[in-house]
PDB file of C-alpha atoms in Angstrom:
ATOM      1  CA  MET A   3       0.000   0.000   0.000  1.00  0.00           C
ATOM      2  CA  ALA A   4       2.825   2.387   0.873  1.00  0.00           C
ATOM      3  CA  SER A   5       4.530   1.810  -2.472  1.00  0.00           C
ATOM      4  CA  PHE A   6       1.226   2.431  -4.324  1.00  0.00           C
ATOM      5  CA  THR A   7       0.732   5.694  -2.420  1.00  0.00           C
ATOM      6  CA  ILE A   8       4.242   6.843  -3.276  1.00  0.00           C
ATOM      7  CA  ALA A   9       3.730   5.925  -6.932  1.00  0.00           C
ATOM      8  CA  ALA A  10       0.397   7.739  -7.074  1.00  0.00           C
ATOM      9  CA  ALA A  11       1.926  10.811  -5.448  1.00  0.00           C
ATOM     10  CA  ALA A  12       4.797  10.769  -7.933  1.00  0.00           C
ATOM     11  CA  ALA A  13       2.375  10.512 -10.860  1.00  0.00           C
ATOM     12  CA  LEU A  14       0.311  13.384  -9.497  1.00  0.00           C
ATOM     13  CA  LEU A  15       3.383  15.576  -9.019  1.00  0.00           C
ATOM     14  CA  PHE A  16       4.443  14.817 -12.591  1.00  0.00           C
ATOM     15  CA  CYS A  17       1.007  15.805 -13.894  1.00  0.00           C
ATOM     16  CA  LEU A  18       0.934  19.052 -11.980  1.00  0.00           C
ATOM     17  CA  LEU A  19       4.452  20.064 -12.962  1.00  0.00           C
ATOM     18  CA  ALA A  20       4.382  18.991 -16.603  1.00  0.00           C
ATOM     19  CA  ALA A  21       3.404  21.692 -19.058  1.00  0.00           C
ATOM     20  CA  ASP A  22       1.076  19.311 -20.877  1.00  0.00           C
ATOM     21  CA  GLY A  23      -0.560  17.690 -17.851  1.00  0.00           C
ATOM     22  CA  CYS A  24      -1.153  13.944 -17.975  1.00  0.00           C
ATOM     23  CA  CYS A  25      -2.150  13.839 -21.622  1.00  0.00           C
ATOM     24  CA  ALA A  26      -0.436  13.245 -24.916  1.00  0.00           C
ATOM     25  CA  LYS A  27       1.263  16.044 -26.777  1.00  0.00           C
ATOM     26  CA  ASN A  28       0.588  16.258 -30.516  1.00  0.00           C
ATOM     27  CA  SER A  29      -0.240  12.555 -30.662  1.00  0.00           C
ATOM     28  CA  ASN A  30      -0.287  11.075 -34.149  1.00  0.00           C
ATOM     29  CA  LYS A  31      -0.215   7.334 -33.608  1.00  0.00           C
ATOM     30  CA  THR A  32      -1.636   4.653 -31.399  1.00  0.00           C
ATOM     31  CA  HIS A  33      -0.229   4.437 -27.891  1.00  0.00           C
ATOM     32  CA  HIS A  34      -0.886   1.553 -25.544  1.00  0.00           C
ATOM     33  CA  ALA A  35      -0.955   2.458 -21.867  1.00  0.00           C
ATOM     34  CA  PRO A  36      -1.369  -0.202 -19.186  1.00  0.00           C
ATOM     35  CA  PRO A  37      -4.994  -0.433 -18.038  1.00  0.00           C
ATOM     36  CA  SER A  38      -5.870   1.411 -14.870  1.00  0.00           C
ATOM     37  CA  PRO A  39      -7.539  -0.438 -11.996  1.00  0.00           C
ATOM     38  CA  GLY A  40     -11.261  -1.005 -12.489  1.00  0.00           C
ATOM     39  CA  THR A  41     -13.433  -1.484 -15.521  1.00  0.00           C
ATOM     40  CA  SER A  42     -14.752   0.834 -18.197  1.00  0.00           C
ATOM     41  CA  PRO A  43     -18.031   2.666 -17.640  1.00  0.00           C
ATOM     42  CA  PRO A  44     -20.484   1.175 -20.151  1.00  0.00           C
ATOM     43  CA  ALA A  45     -22.286   2.996 -22.930  1.00  0.00           C
ATOM     44  CA  PRO A  46     -25.344   5.209 -22.308  1.00  0.00           C
ATOM     45  CA  VAL A  47     -28.875   4.021 -21.627  1.00  0.00           C
ATOM     46  CA  SER A  48     -29.244   2.533 -25.110  1.00  0.00           C
ATOM     47  CA  SER A  49     -26.660  -0.117 -24.259  1.00  0.00           C
ATOM     48  CA  ALA A  50     -27.761  -3.521 -23.060  1.00  0.00           C
ATOM     49  CA  ASN A  51     -24.964  -3.261 -20.485  1.00  0.00           C
ATOM     50  CA  ALA A  52     -26.198  -0.028 -18.903  1.00  0.00           C
ATOM     51  CA  THR A  53     -25.612   0.423 -15.168  1.00  0.00           C
ATOM     52  CA  ASP A  54     -26.449   3.013 -12.532  1.00  0.00           C
ATOM     53  CA  ALA A  55     -23.668   5.180 -13.968  1.00  0.00           C
ATOM     54  CA  ASP A  56     -25.761   5.573 -17.116  1.00  0.00           C
ATOM     55  CA  THR A  57     -29.223   5.886 -15.592  1.00  0.00           C
ATOM     56  CA  GLY A  58     -28.617   8.642 -13.064  1.00  0.00           C
ATOM     57  CA  GLY A  59     -25.888   7.342 -10.775  1.00  0.00           C
ATOM     58  CA  TRP A  60     -22.600   9.166 -10.357  1.00  0.00           C
ATOM     59  CA  LEU A  61     -19.129   7.632 -10.081  1.00  0.00           C
ATOM     60  CA  ASP A  62     -16.163   9.152  -8.265  1.00  0.00           C
ATOM     61  CA  ALA A  63     -13.145  10.398 -10.176  1.00  0.00           C
ATOM     62  CA  ARG A  64     -10.337  12.886  -9.977  1.00  0.00           C
ATOM     63  CA  ALA A  65      -9.775  15.820 -12.288  1.00  0.00           C
ATOM     64  CA  THR A  66      -6.704  17.766 -13.348  1.00  0.00           C
ATOM     65  CA  TRP A  67      -6.321  20.170 -16.259  1.00  0.00           C
ATOM     66  CA  TYR A  68      -3.737  21.027 -18.906  1.00  0.00           C
ATOM     67  CA  GLY A  69      -2.981  23.548 -21.608  1.00  0.00           C
ATOM     68  CA  ALA A  70      -4.096  27.181 -21.498  1.00  0.00           C
ATOM     69  CA  PRO A  71      -6.459  28.196 -18.649  1.00  0.00           C
ATOM     70  CA  THR A  72      -9.240  28.956 -21.118  1.00  0.00           C
ATOM     71  CA  GLY A  73      -8.033  26.654 -23.908  1.00  0.00           C
ATOM     72  CA  ALA A  74      -9.047  23.272 -25.311  1.00  0.00           C
ATOM     73  CA  GLY A  75      -6.081  21.314 -23.922  1.00  0.00           C
ATOM     74  CA  PRO A  76      -3.506  20.450 -26.617  1.00  0.00           C
ATOM     75  CA  ASP A  77      -1.507  23.300 -28.170  1.00  0.00           C
ATOM     76  CA  ASP A  78      -2.629  22.136 -31.622  1.00  0.00           C
ATOM     77  CA  ASN A  79      -6.297  21.810 -30.590  1.00  0.00           C
ATOM     78  CA  GLY A  80      -6.200  18.125 -31.486  1.00  0.00           C
ATOM     79  CA  GLY A  81      -5.275  15.148 -29.340  1.00  0.00           C
ATOM     80  CA  ALA A  82      -4.808  11.386 -29.365  1.00  0.00           C
ATOM     81  CA  CYS A  83      -8.265  10.775 -30.864  1.00  0.00           C
ATOM     82  CA  GLY A  84      -7.398  12.551 -34.106  1.00  0.00           C
ATOM     83  CA  PHE A  85     -10.155  15.166 -33.847  1.00  0.00           C
ATOM     84  CA  LYS A  86      -9.292  18.587 -35.232  1.00  0.00           C
ATOM     85  CA  ASN A  87     -10.112  22.091 -34.007  1.00  0.00           C
ATOM     86  CA  VAL A  88     -11.571  20.932 -30.704  1.00  0.00           C
ATOM     87  CA  ASN A  89     -11.472  24.572 -29.587  1.00  0.00           C
ATOM     88  CA  LEU A  90     -14.308  25.276 -32.035  1.00  0.00           C
ATOM     89  CA  PRO A  91     -17.966  24.149 -32.050  1.00  0.00           C
ATOM     90  CA  PRO A  92     -19.297  21.561 -31.561  1.00  0.00           C
ATOM     91  CA  PHE A  93     -16.522  20.611 -29.114  1.00  0.00           C
ATOM     92  CA  SER A  94     -16.109  24.229 -27.994  1.00  0.00           C
ATOM     93  CA  ALA A  95     -13.078  23.354 -25.821  1.00  0.00           C
ATOM     94  CA  MET A  96     -15.257  21.239 -23.477  1.00  0.00           C
ATOM     95  CA  THR A  97     -12.844  18.364 -23.875  1.00  0.00           C
ATOM     96  CA  SER A  98     -10.902  15.905 -21.761  1.00  0.00           C
ATOM     97  CA  CYS A  99      -8.213  13.280 -21.758  1.00  0.00           C
ATOM     98  CA  GLY A 100      -9.359  10.005 -20.264  1.00  0.00           C
ATOM     99  CA  ASN A 101      -7.324   7.258 -18.667  1.00  0.00           C
ATOM    100  CA  GLU A 102      -7.661   3.775 -20.174  1.00  0.00           C
ATOM    101  CA  PRO A 103     -11.114   2.860 -18.719  1.00  0.00           C
ATOM    102  CA  LEU A 104     -12.402   6.019 -20.454  1.00  0.00           C
ATOM    103  CA  PHE A 105     -10.148   6.193 -23.533  1.00  0.00           C
ATOM    104  CA  LYS A 106     -10.454   2.425 -24.175  1.00  0.00           C
ATOM    105  CA  ASP A 107      -7.417   2.321 -26.472  1.00  0.00           C
ATOM    106  CA  GLY A 108      -9.174   4.786 -28.776  1.00  0.00           C
ATOM    107  CA  LYS A 109     -12.619   3.216 -28.852  1.00  0.00           C
ATOM    108  CA  GLY A 110     -13.764   5.663 -26.161  1.00  0.00           C
ATOM    109  CA  CYS A 111     -12.949   8.621 -28.394  1.00  0.00           C
ATOM    110  CA  GLY A 112     -15.986  10.855 -28.767  1.00  0.00           C
ATOM    111  CA  SER A 113     -17.760   9.521 -25.662  1.00  0.00           C
ATOM    112  CA  CYS A 114     -19.637  12.135 -23.654  1.00  0.00           C
ATOM    113  CA  TYR A 115     -19.671  12.504 -19.868  1.00  0.00           C
ATOM    114  CA  GLN A 116     -21.313  14.831 -17.414  1.00  0.00           C
ATOM    115  CA  ILE A 117     -18.908  16.034 -14.759  1.00  0.00           C
ATOM    116  CA  ARG A 118     -19.457  18.012 -11.590  1.00  0.00           C
ATOM    117  CA  CYS A 119     -17.719  19.002  -8.388  1.00  0.00           C
ATOM    118  CA  VAL A 120     -19.494  20.055  -5.220  1.00  0.00           C
ATOM    119  CA  ALA A 121     -18.582  22.264  -2.280  1.00  0.00           C
ATOM    120  CA  ARG A 122     -17.139  19.389  -0.264  1.00  0.00           C
ATOM    121  CA  ASN A 123     -14.681  18.826  -3.129  1.00  0.00           C
ATOM    122  CA  HIS A 124     -13.659  22.494  -3.264  1.00  0.00           C
ATOM    123  CA  PRO A 125     -15.377  25.702  -2.079  1.00  0.00           C
ATOM    124  CA  ALA A 126     -15.379  27.099  -5.641  1.00  0.00           C
ATOM    125  CA  CYS A 127     -17.316  24.118  -7.052  1.00  0.00           C
ATOM    126  CA  SER A 128     -20.806  24.873  -8.349  1.00  0.00           C
ATOM    127  CA  GLY A 129     -22.255  21.356  -8.316  1.00  0.00           C
ATOM    128  CA  VAL A 130     -23.794  22.070 -11.729  1.00  0.00           C
ATOM    129  CA  PRO A 131     -23.145  19.262 -14.282  1.00  0.00           C
ATOM    130  CA  GLU A 132     -21.205  20.129 -17.425  1.00  0.00           C
ATOM    131  CA  THR A 133     -20.729  17.874 -20.454  1.00  0.00           C
ATOM    132  CA  VAL A 134     -17.290  17.013 -21.825  1.00  0.00           C
ATOM    133  CA  ILE A 135     -16.109  14.859 -24.723  1.00  0.00           C
ATOM    134  CA  ILE A 136     -13.179  12.446 -24.633  1.00  0.00           C
ATOM    135  CA  THR A 137     -10.699  13.699 -27.233  1.00  0.00           C
ATOM    136  CA  ASP A 138      -7.311  12.710 -25.813  1.00  0.00           C
ATOM    137  CA  MET A 139      -5.410  10.061 -23.826  1.00  0.00           C
ATOM    138  CA  ASN A 140      -4.321  10.348 -20.182  1.00  0.00           C
ATOM    139  CA  TYR A 141      -0.971   8.613 -19.646  1.00  0.00           C
ATOM    140  CA  PHE A 142      -0.432   9.167 -15.929  1.00  0.00           C
ATOM    141  CA  PRO A 143      -3.706   8.433 -14.064  1.00  0.00           C
ATOM    142  CA  VAL A 144      -3.942   9.392 -10.415  1.00  0.00           C
ATOM    143  CA  SER A 145      -7.176   7.520  -9.691  1.00  0.00           C
ATOM    144  CA  ARG A 146      -9.359   4.712 -10.999  1.00  0.00           C
ATOM    145  CA  TYR A 147     -11.089   7.234 -13.268  1.00  0.00           C
ATOM    146  CA  HIS A 148      -9.074  10.333 -14.112  1.00  0.00           C
ATOM    147  CA  PHE A 149     -10.239  13.207 -16.311  1.00  0.00           C
ATOM    148  CA  ASP A 150      -7.405  15.502 -17.419  1.00  0.00           C
ATOM    149  CA  LEU A 151      -9.626  18.312 -18.577  1.00  0.00           C
ATOM    150  CA  SER A 152      -9.048  21.317 -20.771  1.00  0.00           C
ATOM    151  CA  GLY A 153      -8.654  24.503 -18.782  1.00  0.00           C
ATOM    152  CA  THR A 154     -12.043  25.597 -20.110  1.00  0.00           C
ATOM    153  CA  ALA A 155     -13.811  22.429 -18.951  1.00  0.00           C
ATOM    154  CA  PHE A 156     -12.132  22.415 -15.538  1.00  0.00           C
ATOM    155  CA  GLY A 157     -13.110  26.035 -14.921  1.00  0.00           C
ATOM    156  CA  ALA A 158     -16.671  25.366 -16.096  1.00  0.00           C
ATOM    157  CA  MET A 159     -17.322  23.368 -12.914  1.00  0.00           C
ATOM    158  CA  ALA A 160     -16.836  26.508 -10.792  1.00  0.00           C
ATOM    159  CA  LEU A 161     -19.259  28.990  -9.336  1.00  0.00           C
ATOM    160  CA  PRO A 162     -19.651  32.168 -11.437  1.00  0.00           C
ATOM    161  CA  GLY A 163     -16.521  34.275 -11.267  1.00  0.00           C
ATOM    162  CA  ARG A 164     -14.495  31.615  -9.438  1.00  0.00           C
ATOM    163  CA  ASN A 165     -13.126  29.717 -12.449  1.00  0.00           C
ATOM    164  CA  ASP A 166      -9.514  30.735 -11.801  1.00  0.00           C
ATOM    165  CA  GLN A 167      -9.822  29.894  -8.118  1.00  0.00           C
ATOM    166  CA  LEU A 168     -10.892  26.356  -9.004  1.00  0.00           C
ATOM    167  CA  ARG A 169      -8.136  25.992 -11.610  1.00  0.00           C
ATOM    168  CA  HIS A 170      -5.564  27.035  -8.994  1.00  0.00           C
ATOM    169  CA  ALA A 171      -6.488  23.902  -7.036  1.00  0.00           C
ATOM    170  CA  GLY A 172      -4.756  21.864  -9.746  1.00  0.00           C
ATOM    171  CA  ILE A 173      -6.500  18.627  -8.810  1.00  0.00           C
ATOM    172  CA  ILE A 174      -9.922  17.959  -7.302  1.00  0.00           C
ATOM    173  CA  ASP A 175     -12.213  15.083  -6.504  1.00  0.00           C
ATOM    174  CA  MET A 176     -15.286  15.063  -8.716  1.00  0.00           C
ATOM    175  CA  GLN A 177     -18.132  12.902  -9.987  1.00  0.00           C
ATOM    176  CA  PHE A 178     -19.052  11.809 -13.494  1.00  0.00           C
ATOM    177  CA  LYS A 179     -21.547   9.750 -15.468  1.00  0.00           C
ATOM    178  CA  ARG A 180     -21.830   8.645 -19.082  1.00  0.00           C
ATOM    179  CA  VAL A 181     -24.463  10.509 -21.096  1.00  0.00           C
ATOM    180  CA  PRO A 182     -25.598  10.353 -24.737  1.00  0.00           C
ATOM    181  CA  CYS A 183     -23.842  12.733 -27.111  1.00  0.00           C
ATOM    182  CA  LEU A 184     -25.978  15.245 -28.956  1.00  0.00           C
ATOM    183  CA  TYR A 185     -24.860  17.164 -32.054  1.00  0.00           C
ATOM    184  CA  PRO A 186     -27.950  19.139 -33.125  1.00  0.00           C
ATOM    185  CA  GLY A 187     -28.000  19.791 -36.844  1.00  0.00           C
ATOM    186  CA  LEU A 188     -24.955  17.591 -37.522  1.00  0.00           C
ATOM    187  CA  THR A 189     -24.704  14.175 -39.132  1.00  0.00           C
ATOM    188  CA  VAL A 190     -21.958  11.567 -38.874  1.00  0.00           C
ATOM    189  CA  THR A 191     -18.949  13.029 -40.667  1.00  0.00           C
ATOM    190  CA  PHE A 192     -15.905  11.407 -42.261  1.00  0.00           C
ATOM    191  CA  HIS A 193     -12.539  13.117 -42.728  1.00  0.00           C
ATOM    192  CA  VAL A 194     -10.167  11.518 -45.247  1.00  0.00           C
ATOM    193  CA  GLU A 195      -6.732  11.904 -43.699  1.00  0.00           C
ATOM    194  CA  ASP A 196      -3.595  13.266 -45.336  1.00  0.00           C
ATOM    195  CA  GLY A 197      -1.563  10.561 -47.047  1.00  0.00           C
ATOM    196  CA  SER A 198      -4.578   8.578 -48.209  1.00  0.00           C
ATOM    197  CA  ASN A 199      -4.350   7.081 -51.691  1.00  0.00           C
ATOM    198  CA  PRO A 200      -6.030   4.263 -53.699  1.00  0.00           C
ATOM    199  CA  TYR A 201      -3.973   1.657 -51.789  1.00  0.00           C
ATOM    200  CA  TYR A 202      -4.209   3.201 -48.313  1.00  0.00           C
ATOM    201  CA  LEU A 203      -7.260   4.986 -46.982  1.00  0.00           C
ATOM    202  CA  ALA A 204      -7.455   6.490 -43.480  1.00  0.00           C
ATOM    203  CA  ILE A 205     -10.735   7.966 -42.244  1.00  0.00           C
ATOM    204  CA  LEU A 206     -11.603   9.924 -39.112  1.00  0.00           C
ATOM    205  CA  VAL A 207     -15.158   9.438 -37.803  1.00  0.00           C
ATOM    206  CA  GLU A 208     -16.833  12.352 -36.011  1.00  0.00           C
ATOM    207  CA  TYR A 209     -20.098  13.646 -34.540  1.00  0.00           C
ATOM    208  CA  GLU A 210     -21.973  10.476 -33.657  1.00  0.00           C
ATOM    209  CA  ASP A 211     -25.054  11.074 -31.529  1.00  0.00           C
ATOM    210  CA  GLY A 212     -25.764   8.594 -28.750  1.00  0.00           C
ATOM    211  CA  ASP A 213     -22.665   6.625 -27.761  1.00  0.00           C
ATOM    212  CA  GLY A 214     -20.467   9.142 -29.543  1.00  0.00           C
ATOM    213  CA  ASP A 215     -17.880   6.507 -30.374  1.00  0.00           C
ATOM    214  CA  ALA A 216     -17.072   4.008 -33.124  1.00  0.00           C
ATOM    215  CA  VAL A 217     -15.940   0.473 -32.351  1.00  0.00           C
ATOM    216  CA  GLN A 218     -15.846  -0.696 -35.974  1.00  0.00           C
ATOM    217  CA  LEU A 219     -15.782   0.866 -39.427  1.00  0.00           C
ATOM    218  CA  ASP A 220     -16.265  -1.138 -42.643  1.00  0.00           C
ATOM    219  CA  ILE A 221     -15.812   0.072 -46.210  1.00  0.00           C
ATOM    220  CA  MET A 222     -17.240  -0.891 -49.601  1.00  0.00           C
ATOM    221  CA  ASP A 223     -15.666   0.420 -52.799  1.00  0.00           C
ATOM    222  CA  SER A 224     -16.879   0.318 -56.408  1.00  0.00           C
ATOM    223  CA  ARG A 225     -15.987  -1.810 -59.421  1.00  0.00           C
ATOM    224  CA  ASP A 226     -16.057   0.785 -62.152  1.00  0.00           C
ATOM    225  CA  GLY A 227     -16.222   4.069 -60.333  1.00  0.00           C
ATOM    226  CA  MET A 228     -19.989   3.698 -60.044  1.00  0.00           C
ATOM    227  CA  THR A 229     -21.263   0.204 -59.089  1.00  0.00           C
ATOM    228  CA  PRO A 230     -20.704  -0.958 -55.482  1.00  0.00           C
ATOM    229  CA  THR A 231     -18.873  -4.269 -55.135  1.00  0.00           C
ATOM    230  CA  GLY A 232     -21.330  -5.499 -52.513  1.00  0.00           C
ATOM    231  CA  GLU A 233     -18.431  -6.592 -50.262  1.00  0.00           C
ATOM    232  CA  TRP A 234     -17.821  -4.991 -46.887  1.00  0.00           C
ATOM    233  CA  VAL A 235     -14.149  -4.866 -45.892  1.00  0.00           C
ATOM    234  CA  PRO A 236     -13.378  -4.343 -42.180  1.00  0.00           C
ATOM    235  CA  MET A 237     -11.116  -1.388 -41.534  1.00  0.00           C
ATOM    236  CA  LYS A 238      -8.478  -1.471 -38.799  1.00  0.00           C
ATOM    237  CA  GLU A 239      -8.224   1.051 -36.004  1.00  0.00           C
ATOM    238  CA  SER A 240      -5.193   3.147 -36.866  1.00  0.00           C
ATOM    239  CA  TRP A 241      -5.174   5.395 -33.811  1.00  0.00           C
ATOM    240  CA  GLY A 242      -7.848   7.174 -31.826  1.00  0.00           C
ATOM    241  CA  SER A 243     -10.964   7.542 -33.963  1.00  0.00           C
ATOM    242  CA  ILE A 244      -9.059   7.069 -37.235  1.00  0.00           C
ATOM    243  CA  TRP A 245      -9.615   3.848 -39.176  1.00  0.00           C
ATOM    244  CA  ARG A 246      -7.582   2.578 -42.125  1.00  0.00           C
ATOM    245  CA  VAL A 247      -7.600  -0.019 -44.885  1.00  0.00           C
ATOM    246  CA  ASP A 248      -4.526  -1.226 -46.808  1.00  0.00           C
ATOM    247  CA  THR A 249      -4.948  -3.128 -50.076  1.00  0.00           C
ATOM    248  CA  ARG A 250      -2.802  -4.549 -52.862  1.00  0.00           C
ATOM    249  CA  ARG A 251      -5.250  -3.398 -55.508  1.00  0.00           C
ATOM    250  CA  ALA A 252      -6.283   0.166 -56.166  1.00  0.00           C
ATOM    251  CA  MET A 253      -9.588   1.032 -54.533  1.00  0.00           C
ATOM    252  CA  GLN A 254     -12.164   3.011 -56.466  1.00  0.00           C
ATOM    253  CA  GLY A 255     -14.815   5.352 -55.178  1.00  0.00           C
ATOM    254  CA  PRO A 256     -17.474   6.088 -54.453  1.00  0.00           C
ATOM    255  CA  PHE A 257     -17.032   4.494 -51.039  1.00  0.00           C
ATOM    256  CA  SER A 258     -19.799   3.440 -48.672  1.00  0.00           C
ATOM    257  CA  LEU A 259     -19.034   3.236 -44.951  1.00  0.00           C
ATOM    258  CA  ARG A 260     -20.685   1.157 -42.241  1.00  0.00           C
ATOM    259  CA  ILE A 261     -20.196   2.379 -38.694  1.00  0.00           C
ATOM    260  CA  THR A 262     -20.888   0.379 -35.520  1.00  0.00           C
ATOM    261  CA  ASN A 263     -21.087   2.082 -32.123  1.00  0.00           C
ATOM    262  CA  GLU A 264     -20.451   0.708 -28.643  1.00  0.00           C
ATOM    263  CA  SER A 265     -24.092  -0.296 -28.164  1.00  0.00           C
ATOM    264  CA  GLY A 266     -23.911  -2.441 -31.308  1.00  0.00           C
ATOM    265  CA  LYS A 267     -26.031  -0.144 -33.464  1.00  0.00           C
ATOM    266  CA  THR A 268     -24.997   0.047 -37.104  1.00  0.00           C
ATOM    267  CA  LEU A 269     -25.535   2.720 -39.733  1.00  0.00           C
ATOM    268  CA  VAL A 270     -24.592   2.735 -43.415  1.00  0.00           C
ATOM    269  CA  ALA A 271     -23.473   5.891 -45.203  1.00  0.00           C
ATOM    270  CA  ASP A 272     -24.118   4.948 -48.822  1.00  0.00           C
ATOM    271  CA  LYS A 273     -21.551   6.310 -51.312  1.00  0.00           C
ATOM    272  CA  VAL A 274     -20.616   9.006 -48.814  1.00  0.00           C
ATOM    273  CA  ILE A 275     -17.116   9.472 -50.262  1.00  0.00           C
ATOM    274  CA  PRO A 276     -17.320  10.268 -54.010  1.00  0.00           C
ATOM    275  CA  ALA A 277     -15.293   8.817 -56.872  1.00  0.00           C
ATOM    276  CA  ASP A 278     -13.220  12.013 -57.118  1.00  0.00           C
ATOM    277  CA  TRP A 279     -12.343  12.042 -53.406  1.00  0.00           C
ATOM    278  CA  LYS A 280      -9.278  13.867 -52.133  1.00  0.00           C
ATOM    279  CA  PRO A 281      -7.062  13.561 -49.048  1.00  0.00           C
ATOM    280  CA  ASN A 282      -7.687  16.042 -46.242  1.00  0.00           C
ATOM    281  CA  ALA A 283     -11.302  16.466 -47.298  1.00  0.00           C
ATOM    282  CA  ILE A 284     -14.453  16.302 -45.175  1.00  0.00           C
ATOM    283  CA  TYR A 285     -17.477  14.300 -46.329  1.00  0.00           C
ATOM    284  CA  ARG A 286     -20.736  14.706 -44.454  1.00  0.00           C
ATOM    285  CA  SER A 287     -23.258  11.874 -44.477  1.00  0.00           C
ATOM    286  CA  VAL A 288     -27.044  12.056 -44.258  1.00  0.00           C
ATOM    287  CA  ILE A 289     -27.169   9.550 -41.379  1.00  0.00           C
ATOM    288  CA  GLN A 290     -27.202   9.923 -37.626  1.00  0.00           C
ATOM    289  CA  PHE A 291     -27.715   7.621 -34.624  1.00  0.00           C
ATOM    290  CA  ASN A 292     -31.020   8.239 -32.908  1.00  0.00           C
TER     291      ASN A 292
END
């Protein structure tokens, strides 16, 4: 027990002293951290595995913060999930790193959680729930569940006018619960990553209502630039919420994509990526999880 306490204290000191907190800096590939004690909180109410954490119960966690006091966390407004511009809507800097039970080796990317801290945690805490999105990986957890929040999200848990006072605490006890994600007016969106070509295609999945995450992405290409092959090919998780497929033959668009979320629900975006697709382009579907 003494050795665990010393290790936890050392990890906490590292987090508080490091300029980038406990999270990744400019992550661009998959990282595998050892699992933290405990199990992952399950998906929201739609999941067959829902627990009290999803139906109104709160779980205990600890929170730290990193980056600029009113920023989105990473200097590049990205993170280990691959999302871009998380300082802008719909993320609006309400973002967080999660340790492994939350990040889930990338499959927790995009999950939404309500967080709150109350007066017994810190006198500046408001007790009002705020919603954050997992966009990054926490490498140095200091508790079973550890949210390394953006400065904006950490300060949002404070009473009006006491945001800086709460941030000065550095670390606080807090509570959280999994909630469905909601992106009003947005549909599931696919970003073709830089470096993609007919033999290698990497796709970032964003803005999924409900679970908010993707646990599998499958692709179907076309025979002649028009007719679908009818064959779904499983894509591999590259890193974070980016999925890839490598082939020995040149793939032809248009491409259809089939996305499966943590609750097992599946949606098909038919011919969502056109035949004249380009790397570093965004393609918006007409589908959304209910």
